[in-house]
Coordinates of C-alpha atoms and ligand atoms in Angstrom, one line a residue:
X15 CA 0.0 0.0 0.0
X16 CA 1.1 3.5 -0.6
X17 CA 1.4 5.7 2.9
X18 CA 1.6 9.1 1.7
X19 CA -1.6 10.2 -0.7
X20 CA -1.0 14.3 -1.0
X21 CA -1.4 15.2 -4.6
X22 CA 2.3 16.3 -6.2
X23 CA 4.1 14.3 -3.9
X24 CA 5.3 11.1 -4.6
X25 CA 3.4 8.3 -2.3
X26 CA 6.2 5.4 -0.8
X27 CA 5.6 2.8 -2.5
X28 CA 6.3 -0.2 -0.8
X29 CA 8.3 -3.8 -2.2
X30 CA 5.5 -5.8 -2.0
X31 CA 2.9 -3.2 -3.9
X32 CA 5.7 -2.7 -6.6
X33 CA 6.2 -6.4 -6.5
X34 CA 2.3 -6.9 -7.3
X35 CA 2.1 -4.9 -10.6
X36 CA 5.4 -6.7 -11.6
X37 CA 3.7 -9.7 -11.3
X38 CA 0.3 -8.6 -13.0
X39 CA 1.7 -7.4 -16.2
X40 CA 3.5 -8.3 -19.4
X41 CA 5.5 -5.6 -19.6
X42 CA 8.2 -4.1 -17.4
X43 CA 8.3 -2.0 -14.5
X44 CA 11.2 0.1 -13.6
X45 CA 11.8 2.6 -10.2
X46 CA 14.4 4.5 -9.0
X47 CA 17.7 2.5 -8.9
X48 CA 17.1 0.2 -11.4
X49 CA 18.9 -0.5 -14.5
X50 CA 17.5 1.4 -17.4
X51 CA 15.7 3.6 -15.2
X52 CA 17.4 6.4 -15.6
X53 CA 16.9 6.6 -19.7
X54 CA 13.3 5.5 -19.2
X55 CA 13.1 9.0 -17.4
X56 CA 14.0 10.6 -20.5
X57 CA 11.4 12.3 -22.9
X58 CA 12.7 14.1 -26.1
X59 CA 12.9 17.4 -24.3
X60 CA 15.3 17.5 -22.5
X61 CA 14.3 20.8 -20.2
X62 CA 12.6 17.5 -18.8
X63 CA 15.7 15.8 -17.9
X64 CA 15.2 16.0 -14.3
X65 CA 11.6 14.6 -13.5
X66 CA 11.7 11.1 -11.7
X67 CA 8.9 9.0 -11.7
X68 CA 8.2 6.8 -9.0
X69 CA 7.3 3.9 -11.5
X70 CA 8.1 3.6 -15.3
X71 CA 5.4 1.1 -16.9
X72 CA 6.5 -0.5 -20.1
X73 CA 3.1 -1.4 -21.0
X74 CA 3.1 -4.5 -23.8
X75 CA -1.1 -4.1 -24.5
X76 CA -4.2 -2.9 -23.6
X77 CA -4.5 -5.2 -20.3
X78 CA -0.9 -3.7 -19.2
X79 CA -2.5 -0.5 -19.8
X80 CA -6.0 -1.4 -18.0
X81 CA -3.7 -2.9 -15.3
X82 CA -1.2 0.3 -14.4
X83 CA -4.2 2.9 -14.6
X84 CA -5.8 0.9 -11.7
X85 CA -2.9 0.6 -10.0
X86 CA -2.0 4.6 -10.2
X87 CA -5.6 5.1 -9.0
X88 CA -5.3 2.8 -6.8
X89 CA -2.1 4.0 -5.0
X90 CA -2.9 8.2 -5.5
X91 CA -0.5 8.3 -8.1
X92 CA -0.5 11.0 -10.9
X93 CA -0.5 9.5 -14.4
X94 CA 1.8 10.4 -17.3
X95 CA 1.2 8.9 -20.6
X96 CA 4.1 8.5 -23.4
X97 CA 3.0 7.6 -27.2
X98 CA 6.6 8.9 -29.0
X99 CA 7.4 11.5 -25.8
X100 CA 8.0 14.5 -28.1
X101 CA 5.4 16.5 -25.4
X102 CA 6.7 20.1 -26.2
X103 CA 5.4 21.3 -22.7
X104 CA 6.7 17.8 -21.3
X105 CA 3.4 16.1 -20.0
X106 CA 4.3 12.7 -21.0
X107 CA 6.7 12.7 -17.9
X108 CA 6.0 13.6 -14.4
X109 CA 8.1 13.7 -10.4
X110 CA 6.7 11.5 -8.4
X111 CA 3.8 9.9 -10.6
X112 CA 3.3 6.8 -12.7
X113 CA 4.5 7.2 -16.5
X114 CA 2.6 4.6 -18.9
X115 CA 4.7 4.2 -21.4
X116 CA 3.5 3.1 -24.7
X117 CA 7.0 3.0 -26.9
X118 CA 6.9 -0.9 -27.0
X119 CA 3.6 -0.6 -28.2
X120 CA 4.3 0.3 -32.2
X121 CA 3.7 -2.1 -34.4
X122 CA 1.8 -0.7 -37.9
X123 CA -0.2 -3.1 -40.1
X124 CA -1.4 -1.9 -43.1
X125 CA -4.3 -3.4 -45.0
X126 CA -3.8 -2.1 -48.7
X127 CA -7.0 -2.7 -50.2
X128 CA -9.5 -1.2 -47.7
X129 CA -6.3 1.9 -47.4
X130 CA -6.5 1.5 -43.8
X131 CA -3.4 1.0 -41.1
X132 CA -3.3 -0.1 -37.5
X133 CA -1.0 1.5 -35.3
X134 CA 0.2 0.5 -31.7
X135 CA 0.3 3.7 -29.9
X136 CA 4.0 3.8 -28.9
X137 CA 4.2 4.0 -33.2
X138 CA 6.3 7.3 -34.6
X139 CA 5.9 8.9 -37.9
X140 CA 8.9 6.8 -39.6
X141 CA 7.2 3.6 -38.6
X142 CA 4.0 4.5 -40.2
X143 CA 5.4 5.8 -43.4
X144 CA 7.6 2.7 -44.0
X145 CA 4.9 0.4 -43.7
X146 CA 2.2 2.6 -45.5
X147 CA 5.1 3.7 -48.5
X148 CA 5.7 -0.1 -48.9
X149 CA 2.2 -0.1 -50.9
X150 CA 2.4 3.5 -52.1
X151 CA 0.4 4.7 -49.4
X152 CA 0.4 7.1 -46.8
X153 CA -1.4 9.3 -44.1
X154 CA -0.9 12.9 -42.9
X155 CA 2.0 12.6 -40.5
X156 CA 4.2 14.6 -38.7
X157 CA 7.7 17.0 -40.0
X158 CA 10.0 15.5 -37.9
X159 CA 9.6 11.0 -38.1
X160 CA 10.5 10.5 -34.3
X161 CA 7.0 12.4 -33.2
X162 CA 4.8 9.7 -31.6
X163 CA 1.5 9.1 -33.7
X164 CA -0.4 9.2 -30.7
X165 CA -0.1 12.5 -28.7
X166 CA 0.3 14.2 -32.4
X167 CA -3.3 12.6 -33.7
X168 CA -5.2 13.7 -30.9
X169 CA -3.5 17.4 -30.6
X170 CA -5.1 17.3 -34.8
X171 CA -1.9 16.8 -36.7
X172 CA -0.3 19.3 -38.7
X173 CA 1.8 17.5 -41.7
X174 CA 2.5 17.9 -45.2
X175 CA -0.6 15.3 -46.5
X176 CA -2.6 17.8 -45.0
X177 CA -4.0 19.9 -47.5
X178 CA -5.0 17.0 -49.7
X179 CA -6.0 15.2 -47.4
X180 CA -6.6 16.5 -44.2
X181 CA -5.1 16.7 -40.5
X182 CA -4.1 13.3 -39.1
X183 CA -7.1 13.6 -36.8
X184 CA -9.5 13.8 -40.2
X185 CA -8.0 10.5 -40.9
X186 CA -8.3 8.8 -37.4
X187 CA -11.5 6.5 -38.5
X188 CA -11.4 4.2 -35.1
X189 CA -9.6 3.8 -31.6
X190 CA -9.0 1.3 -28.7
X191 CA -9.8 3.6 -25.7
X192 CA -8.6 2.4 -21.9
X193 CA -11.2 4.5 -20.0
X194 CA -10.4 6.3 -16.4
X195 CA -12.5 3.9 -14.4
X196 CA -10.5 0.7 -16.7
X197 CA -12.7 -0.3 -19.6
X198 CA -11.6 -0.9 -23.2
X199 CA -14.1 0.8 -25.4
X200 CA -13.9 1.7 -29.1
X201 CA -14.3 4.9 -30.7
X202 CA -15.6 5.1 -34.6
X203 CA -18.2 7.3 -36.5
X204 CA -21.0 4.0 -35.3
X205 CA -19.6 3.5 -31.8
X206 CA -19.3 5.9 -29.3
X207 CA -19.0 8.5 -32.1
X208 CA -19.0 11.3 -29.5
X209 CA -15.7 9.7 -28.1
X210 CA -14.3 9.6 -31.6
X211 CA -15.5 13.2 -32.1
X212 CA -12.9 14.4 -28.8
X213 CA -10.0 12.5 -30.1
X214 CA -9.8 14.4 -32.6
X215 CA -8.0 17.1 -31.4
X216 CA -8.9 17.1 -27.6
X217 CA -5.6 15.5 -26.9
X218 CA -5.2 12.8 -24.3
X219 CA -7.5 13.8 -21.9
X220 CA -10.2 11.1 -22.3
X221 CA -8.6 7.8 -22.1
X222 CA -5.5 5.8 -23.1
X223 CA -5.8 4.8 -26.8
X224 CA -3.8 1.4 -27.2
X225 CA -5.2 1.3 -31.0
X226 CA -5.5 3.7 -34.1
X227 CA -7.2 3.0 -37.3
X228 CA -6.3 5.7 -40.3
X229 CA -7.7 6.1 -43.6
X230 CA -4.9 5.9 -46.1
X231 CA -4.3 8.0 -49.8
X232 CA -2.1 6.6 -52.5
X233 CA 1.3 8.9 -52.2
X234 CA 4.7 8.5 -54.2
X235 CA 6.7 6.9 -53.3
X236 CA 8.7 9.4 -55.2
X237 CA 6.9 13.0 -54.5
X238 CA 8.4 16.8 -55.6
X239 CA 9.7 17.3 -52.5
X240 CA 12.2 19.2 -50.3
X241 CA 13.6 23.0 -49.5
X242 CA 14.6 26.5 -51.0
X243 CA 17.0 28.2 -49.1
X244 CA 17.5 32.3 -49.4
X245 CA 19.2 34.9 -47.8
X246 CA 17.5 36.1 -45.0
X247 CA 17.6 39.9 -47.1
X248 CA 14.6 38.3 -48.8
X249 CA 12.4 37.7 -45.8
X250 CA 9.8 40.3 -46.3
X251 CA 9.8 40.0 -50.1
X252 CA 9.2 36.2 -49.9
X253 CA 6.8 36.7 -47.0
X254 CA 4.4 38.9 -48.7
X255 CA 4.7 36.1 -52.1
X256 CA 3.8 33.5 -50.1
X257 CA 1.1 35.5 -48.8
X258 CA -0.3 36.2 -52.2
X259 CA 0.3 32.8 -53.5
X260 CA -1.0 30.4 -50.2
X261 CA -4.7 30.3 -50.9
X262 CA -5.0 30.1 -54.3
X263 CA -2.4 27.2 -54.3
X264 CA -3.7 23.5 -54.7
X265 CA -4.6 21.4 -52.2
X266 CA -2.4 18.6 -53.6
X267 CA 0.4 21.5 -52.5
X268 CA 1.4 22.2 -48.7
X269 CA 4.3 24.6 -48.1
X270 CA 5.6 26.4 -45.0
X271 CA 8.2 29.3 -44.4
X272 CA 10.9 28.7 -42.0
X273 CA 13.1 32.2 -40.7
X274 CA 16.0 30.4 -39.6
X275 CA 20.1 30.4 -39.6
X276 CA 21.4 27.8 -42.4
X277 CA 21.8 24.2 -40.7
X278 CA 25.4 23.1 -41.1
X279 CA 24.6 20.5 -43.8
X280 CA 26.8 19.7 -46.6
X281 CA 23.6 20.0 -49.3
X282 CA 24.4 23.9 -48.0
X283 CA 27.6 25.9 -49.1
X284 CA 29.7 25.9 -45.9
X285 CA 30.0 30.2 -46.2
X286 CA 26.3 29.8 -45.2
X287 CA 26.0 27.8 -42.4
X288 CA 25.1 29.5 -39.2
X289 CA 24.0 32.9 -41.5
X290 CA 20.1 33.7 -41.3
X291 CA 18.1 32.4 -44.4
X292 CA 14.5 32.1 -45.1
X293 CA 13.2 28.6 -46.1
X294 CA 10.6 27.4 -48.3
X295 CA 9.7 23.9 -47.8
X296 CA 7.0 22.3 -50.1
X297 CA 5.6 18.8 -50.7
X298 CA 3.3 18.3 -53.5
X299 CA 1.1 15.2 -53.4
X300 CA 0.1 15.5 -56.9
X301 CA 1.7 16.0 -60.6
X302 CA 5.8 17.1 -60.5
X303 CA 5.4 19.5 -63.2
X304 CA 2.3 21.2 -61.8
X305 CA 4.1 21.6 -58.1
X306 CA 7.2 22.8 -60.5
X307 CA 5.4 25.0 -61.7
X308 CA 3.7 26.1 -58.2
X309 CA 7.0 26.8 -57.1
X310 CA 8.7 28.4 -59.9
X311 CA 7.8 32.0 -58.7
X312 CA 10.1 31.7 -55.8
X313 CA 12.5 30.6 -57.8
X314 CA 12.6 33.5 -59.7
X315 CA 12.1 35.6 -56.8
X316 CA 15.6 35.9 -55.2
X317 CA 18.9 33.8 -56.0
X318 CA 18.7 30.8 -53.7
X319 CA 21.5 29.8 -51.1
X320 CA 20.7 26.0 -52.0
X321 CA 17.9 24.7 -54.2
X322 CA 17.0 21.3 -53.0
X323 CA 13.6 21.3 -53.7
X324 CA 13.2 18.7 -56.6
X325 CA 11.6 14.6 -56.7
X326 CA 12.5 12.6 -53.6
X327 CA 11.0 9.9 -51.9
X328 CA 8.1 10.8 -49.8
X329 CA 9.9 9.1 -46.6
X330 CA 13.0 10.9 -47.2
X331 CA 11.5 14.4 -47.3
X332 CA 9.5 12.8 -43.8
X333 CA 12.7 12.4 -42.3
X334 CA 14.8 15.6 -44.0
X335 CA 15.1 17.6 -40.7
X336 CA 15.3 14.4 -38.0
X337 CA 19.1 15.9 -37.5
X338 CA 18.6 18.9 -36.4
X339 CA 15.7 18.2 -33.4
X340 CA 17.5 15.1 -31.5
X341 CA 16.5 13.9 -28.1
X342 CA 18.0 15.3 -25.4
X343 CA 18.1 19.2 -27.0
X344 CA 16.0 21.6 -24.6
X345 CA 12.9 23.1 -26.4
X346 CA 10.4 25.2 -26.1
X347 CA 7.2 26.3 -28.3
X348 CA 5.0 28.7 -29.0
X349 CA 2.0 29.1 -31.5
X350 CA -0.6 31.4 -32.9
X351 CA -3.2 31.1 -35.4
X352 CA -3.4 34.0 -37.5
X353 CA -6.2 35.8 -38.8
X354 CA -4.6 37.6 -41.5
X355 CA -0.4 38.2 -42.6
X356 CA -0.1 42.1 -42.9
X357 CA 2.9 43.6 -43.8
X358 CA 2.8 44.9 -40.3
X359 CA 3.5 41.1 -38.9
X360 CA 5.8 40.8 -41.9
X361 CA 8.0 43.1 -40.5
X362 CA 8.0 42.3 -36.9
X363 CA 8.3 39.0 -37.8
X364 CA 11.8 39.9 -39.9
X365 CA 12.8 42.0 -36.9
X366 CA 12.1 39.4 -34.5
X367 CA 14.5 36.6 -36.8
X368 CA 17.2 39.4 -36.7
X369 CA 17.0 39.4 -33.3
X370 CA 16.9 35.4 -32.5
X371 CA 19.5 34.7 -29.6
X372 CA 21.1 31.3 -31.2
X373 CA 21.3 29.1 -34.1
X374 CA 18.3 27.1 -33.4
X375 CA 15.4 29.7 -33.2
X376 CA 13.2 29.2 -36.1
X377 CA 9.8 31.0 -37.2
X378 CA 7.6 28.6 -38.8
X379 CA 4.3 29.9 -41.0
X380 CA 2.5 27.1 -41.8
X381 CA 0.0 27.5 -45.3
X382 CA -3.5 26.2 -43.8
X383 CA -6.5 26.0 -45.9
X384 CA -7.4 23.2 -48.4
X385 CA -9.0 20.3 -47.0
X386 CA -8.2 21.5 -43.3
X387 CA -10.8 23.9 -43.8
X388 CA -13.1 22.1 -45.5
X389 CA -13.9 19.7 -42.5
X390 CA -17.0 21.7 -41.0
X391 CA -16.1 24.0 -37.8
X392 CA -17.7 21.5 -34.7
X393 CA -16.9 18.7 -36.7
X394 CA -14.1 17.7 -34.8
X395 CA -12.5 18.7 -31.8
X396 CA -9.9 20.3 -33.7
X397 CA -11.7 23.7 -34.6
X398 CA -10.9 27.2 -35.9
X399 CA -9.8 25.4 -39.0
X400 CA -10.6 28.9 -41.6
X401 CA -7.5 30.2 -40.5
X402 CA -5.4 30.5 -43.4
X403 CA -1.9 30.8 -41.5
X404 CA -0.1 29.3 -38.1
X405 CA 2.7 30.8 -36.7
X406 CA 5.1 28.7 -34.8
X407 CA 8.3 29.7 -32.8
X408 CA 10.5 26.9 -32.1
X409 CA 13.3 26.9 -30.6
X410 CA 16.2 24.6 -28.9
X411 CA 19.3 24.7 -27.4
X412 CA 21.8 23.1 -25.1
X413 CA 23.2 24.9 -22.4
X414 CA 20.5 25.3 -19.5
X415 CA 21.4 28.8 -19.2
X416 CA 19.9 29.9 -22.3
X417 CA 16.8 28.7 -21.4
X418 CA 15.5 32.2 -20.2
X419 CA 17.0 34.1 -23.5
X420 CA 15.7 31.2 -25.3
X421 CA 11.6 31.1 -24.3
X422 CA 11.6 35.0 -23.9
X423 CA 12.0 35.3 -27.8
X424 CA 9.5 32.4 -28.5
X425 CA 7.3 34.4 -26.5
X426 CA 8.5 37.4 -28.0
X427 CA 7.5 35.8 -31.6
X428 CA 3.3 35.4 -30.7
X429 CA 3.4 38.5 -29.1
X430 CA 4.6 40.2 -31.9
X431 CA 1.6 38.4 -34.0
X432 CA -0.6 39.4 -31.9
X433 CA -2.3 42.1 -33.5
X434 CA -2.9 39.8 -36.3
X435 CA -3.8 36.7 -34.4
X436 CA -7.0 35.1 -33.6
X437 CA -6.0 34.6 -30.4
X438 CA -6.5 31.2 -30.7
X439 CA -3.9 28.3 -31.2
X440 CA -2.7 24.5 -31.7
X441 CA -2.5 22.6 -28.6
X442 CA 0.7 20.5 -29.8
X443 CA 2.4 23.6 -30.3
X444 CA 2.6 24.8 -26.9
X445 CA 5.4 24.8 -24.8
X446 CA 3.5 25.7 -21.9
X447 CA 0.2 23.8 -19.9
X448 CA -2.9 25.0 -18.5
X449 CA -3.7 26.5 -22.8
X450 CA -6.9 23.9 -23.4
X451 CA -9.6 26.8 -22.7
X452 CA -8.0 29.3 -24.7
X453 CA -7.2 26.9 -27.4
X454 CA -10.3 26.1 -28.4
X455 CA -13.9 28.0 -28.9
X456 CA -16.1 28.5 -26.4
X457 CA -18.4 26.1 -28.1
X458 CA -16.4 23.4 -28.2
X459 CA -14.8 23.5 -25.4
X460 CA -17.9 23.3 -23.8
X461 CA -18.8 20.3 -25.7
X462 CA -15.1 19.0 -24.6
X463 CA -15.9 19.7 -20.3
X464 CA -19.1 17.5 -21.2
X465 CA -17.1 14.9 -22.7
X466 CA -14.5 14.9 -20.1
X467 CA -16.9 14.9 -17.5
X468 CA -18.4 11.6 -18.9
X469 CA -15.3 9.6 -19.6
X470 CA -12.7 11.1 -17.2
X471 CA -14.9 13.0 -13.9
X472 CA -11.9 12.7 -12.0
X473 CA -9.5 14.0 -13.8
X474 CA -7.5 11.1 -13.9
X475 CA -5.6 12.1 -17.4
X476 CA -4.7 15.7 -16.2
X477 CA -0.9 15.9 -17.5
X478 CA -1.9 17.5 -20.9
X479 CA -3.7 20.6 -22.0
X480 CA -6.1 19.6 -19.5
X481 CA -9.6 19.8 -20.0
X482 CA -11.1 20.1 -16.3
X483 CA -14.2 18.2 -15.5
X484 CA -15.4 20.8 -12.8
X485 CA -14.7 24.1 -15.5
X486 CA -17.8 25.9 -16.9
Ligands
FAD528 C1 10.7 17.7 -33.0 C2 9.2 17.9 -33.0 C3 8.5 18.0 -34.2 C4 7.1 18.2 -34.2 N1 6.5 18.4 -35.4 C5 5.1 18.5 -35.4 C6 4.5 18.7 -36.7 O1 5.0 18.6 -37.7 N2 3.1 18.8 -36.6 C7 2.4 18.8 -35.4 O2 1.2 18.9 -35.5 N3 3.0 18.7 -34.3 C8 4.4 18.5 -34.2 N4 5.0 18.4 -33.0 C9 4.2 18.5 -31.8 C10 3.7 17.1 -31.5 O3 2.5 16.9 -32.2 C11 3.3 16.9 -30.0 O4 4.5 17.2 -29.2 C12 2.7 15.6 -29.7 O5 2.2 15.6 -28.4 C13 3.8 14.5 -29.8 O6 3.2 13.2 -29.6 P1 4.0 12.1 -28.9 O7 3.2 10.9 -28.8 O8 5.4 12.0 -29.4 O9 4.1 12.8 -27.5 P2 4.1 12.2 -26.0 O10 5.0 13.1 -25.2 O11 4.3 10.8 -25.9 O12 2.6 12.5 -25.6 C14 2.1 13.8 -25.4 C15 0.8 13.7 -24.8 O13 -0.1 13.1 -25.6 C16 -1.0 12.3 -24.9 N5 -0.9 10.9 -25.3 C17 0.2 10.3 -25.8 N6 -0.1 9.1 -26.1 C18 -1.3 8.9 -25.8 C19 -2.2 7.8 -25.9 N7 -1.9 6.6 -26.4 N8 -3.5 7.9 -25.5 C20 -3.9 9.1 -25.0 N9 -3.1 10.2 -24.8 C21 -1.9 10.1 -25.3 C22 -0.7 12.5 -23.4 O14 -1.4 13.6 -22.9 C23 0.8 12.9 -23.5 O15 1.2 13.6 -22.4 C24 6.4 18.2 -33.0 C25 7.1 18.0 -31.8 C26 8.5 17.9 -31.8 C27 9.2 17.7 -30.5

């Protein structure tokens, strides 16, 4: 039994209790002082480094997963749940708690004719797309292929698919849910479509999913693909194009702007590296000559550092910038959803990329629209989906004393976009909790308390953008 029950502080849990769950499930159980604990501690942030667990759970199925969310409730402990562990605002780790950890749990089986995969929900990106790419096939997934499947799905999923076809959480058709009170339910448009409905893009707060079904889209596997790099000189210029040119683009198209220092890559001329530049990335799902021809007006618009925007395979363009965002670097996020791209926000945003304080301090505008926007607004717990830009300042670095320069200019970044944001923005994008309410509409956040009130009254799952039971 545990002998200490106040909430944030870690119960002592005795032999024989720890001794119990050992013996109840498949997978493995680790606690401080045992081998492997230490890197089982470890999320992909590493601002997170220090947070120790009371009890790692290596969870090998549903019934490990049924079994450890008893126990935690059982023994007052908080629960942290870990799909890949790329948490931004570093939920899926926790002092003192329980962490379920999902990352045995990945196995992808695709079934090419009814285009539809399976995915264990310890599953990353790269897993997906090598089993779906295997039969031409893919689903919207993430930039980066180390990002977990399941915290990015039920955040909504921002990838390159989805113009054509949609966030990943438009293709989430079914789920396996473990439920706060231990049951295994299912979530699809016929059963429990209310459920389904909240997982798509109310994050993690109604239940464990040890199962996803997604609807695939033939893709590739060779797609035109990849990155222009400029000088940074052009930022405005190329700003204000890709303004003009975003809406009326295709859907089969989905670009992004990047305000960033050249990586030191060898694709890059080595006089570059470390300088600001402005990136266009682009991946076209459809024709190469029409996404060519898409593209061709940046081209002509300034004299490129490095063109490397051209056919590649669709898995290598989902693995282009693993590199640069290893585990271990310390990160931090922060996102806005903008209403409109004025050249007033243009040029704070070019001031704001002058003054970035290291190498590794990106501004990321993200071309909505297409089919994003045509998924009706209460549709899905994803919502605001008109806007037809995201701004996103990412940032990393090593040394923990740049951590205050470091978040300062993310913040820096949204508050200069301010005047031009909805004031609204993307849940997975935050570097920061306690954002759910003024995420997502008053409408649908209501609709979310309800829902979280019927699958989770306790609050059970409450590392995440929380969703309170008790709120109005
Ligand atoms: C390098 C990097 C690149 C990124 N790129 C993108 C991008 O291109 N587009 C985008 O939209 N986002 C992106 N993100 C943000 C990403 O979507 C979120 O960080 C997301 O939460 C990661 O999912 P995960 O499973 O890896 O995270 P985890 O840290 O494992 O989980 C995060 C949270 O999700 C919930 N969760 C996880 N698994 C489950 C489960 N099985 N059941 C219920 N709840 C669960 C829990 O609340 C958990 O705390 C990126 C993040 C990083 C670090």
């Amino acid at each position: 039994m545990a002998t200490t029950t106040t909430e944030g502080i870690a119960p002592v849990l005795g032999d024989a209790t720890v001794q119990e769950l050992r013996e109840a499930i498949h997978g493995g159980v680790l606690r401080p002082g045992d081998d492997g604990y230490a890197e089982a501690c470890r999320i992909w942030n590493g601002a997170y480094d220090a947070r120790r667990p009371a009890l790692v759970v290596g969870c090998s199925g549903a019934a490990d997963v049924i079994a450890a969310v008893g126990f935690a409730r059982s023994n007052d402990l908080t629960i942290a749940v870990r799909g890949g562990g790329h948490s931004i605002a570093g939920f899926s780790s926790c002092d003192g708690g329980l962490v379920i950890d999902l990352s045995a749990m990945r196995e992808v089986r695709v079934d090419p004719a009814a285009r539809r995969a399976q995915v264990g929900p310890g599953a990353v990106w790269g897993d997906v797309d090598y089993e779906t790419q295997a039969h031409a096939l893919a689903t919207t997934g993430g930039l980066v292929s180390t990002t977990g499947v399941a915290g990015f799905t039920l955040g909504g999923g921002i990838g390159w698919l989805m113009r054509k076809h949609g966030l990943a959480c438009d293709n989430l058709v079914g789920a396996d849910v473990v439920t706060a009170d231990g049951r295994l339910v299912h979530a699809s448009e016929r059963e429990n479509s209310d459920l389904l409905w909240g997982l798509r893009g109310g994050g993690g707060n109604f239940g464990i999913v040890t199962r996803f079904e997604f609807e695939l889209h033939p893709l590739g596997p060779v797609v035109y693909a990849g990155a222009i790099f400029f000088p940074a000189e052009h930022d405005a210029d190329l700003m204000q194009l890709f303004r003009e040119w975003a809406p009326g683009a295709p859907d089969d198209i989905t670009a992004a702007l990047n305000l960033t220092s050249a990586p030191p890559l060898p694709v890059i001329p080595e006089e570059w590296h470390g300088k600001k530049v402005i990136a266009l990335l682009v991946v076209s799902a459809g024709a190469m000559d029409e996404a060519e021809a898409q593209v061709r007006r940046f081209r002509s618009a300034a004299e490129p550092v490095a063109d490397l925007l051209g056919p590649m395979p669709y898995t290598a363009m989902q693995s282009l910038i693993d590199p640069l965002w290893p585990k271990g670097i310390r990160a931090y996020f922060k996102s806005t959803n903008l209403a409109r791209f004025d050249d007033e926000l243009i040029e704070r945003l070019c001031a704001q990329h002058r003054a970035a304080p290291g190498p590794q301090c990106e501004i990321h505008v993200h071309q909505m629209g297409g089919s994003v926007a045509r998924v009706g607004e209460g549709e899905t717990a994803f919502s605001e989906r008109s806007m037809p830009f995201v701004v996103n300042a990412v940032t990393g670095w090593q040394d923990p004393g740049d951590t205050e320069a470091h978040t300062a200019w993310a913040r820096a970044v949204v508050d200069a976009a301010a005047d031009a944001s909805t004031g609204r923005s993307y849940v997975n994008f935050l570097g920061d909790s306690q954002a759910a309410r003024s995420s997502y509409g008053a409408e649908t956040y209501a609709r979310l308390v309800a829902l979280k009130r019927e699958y989770d009254p306790t609050n059970v799952f409450r590392l995440n953008q929380n969703i309170g039971p008790d709120e109005d």
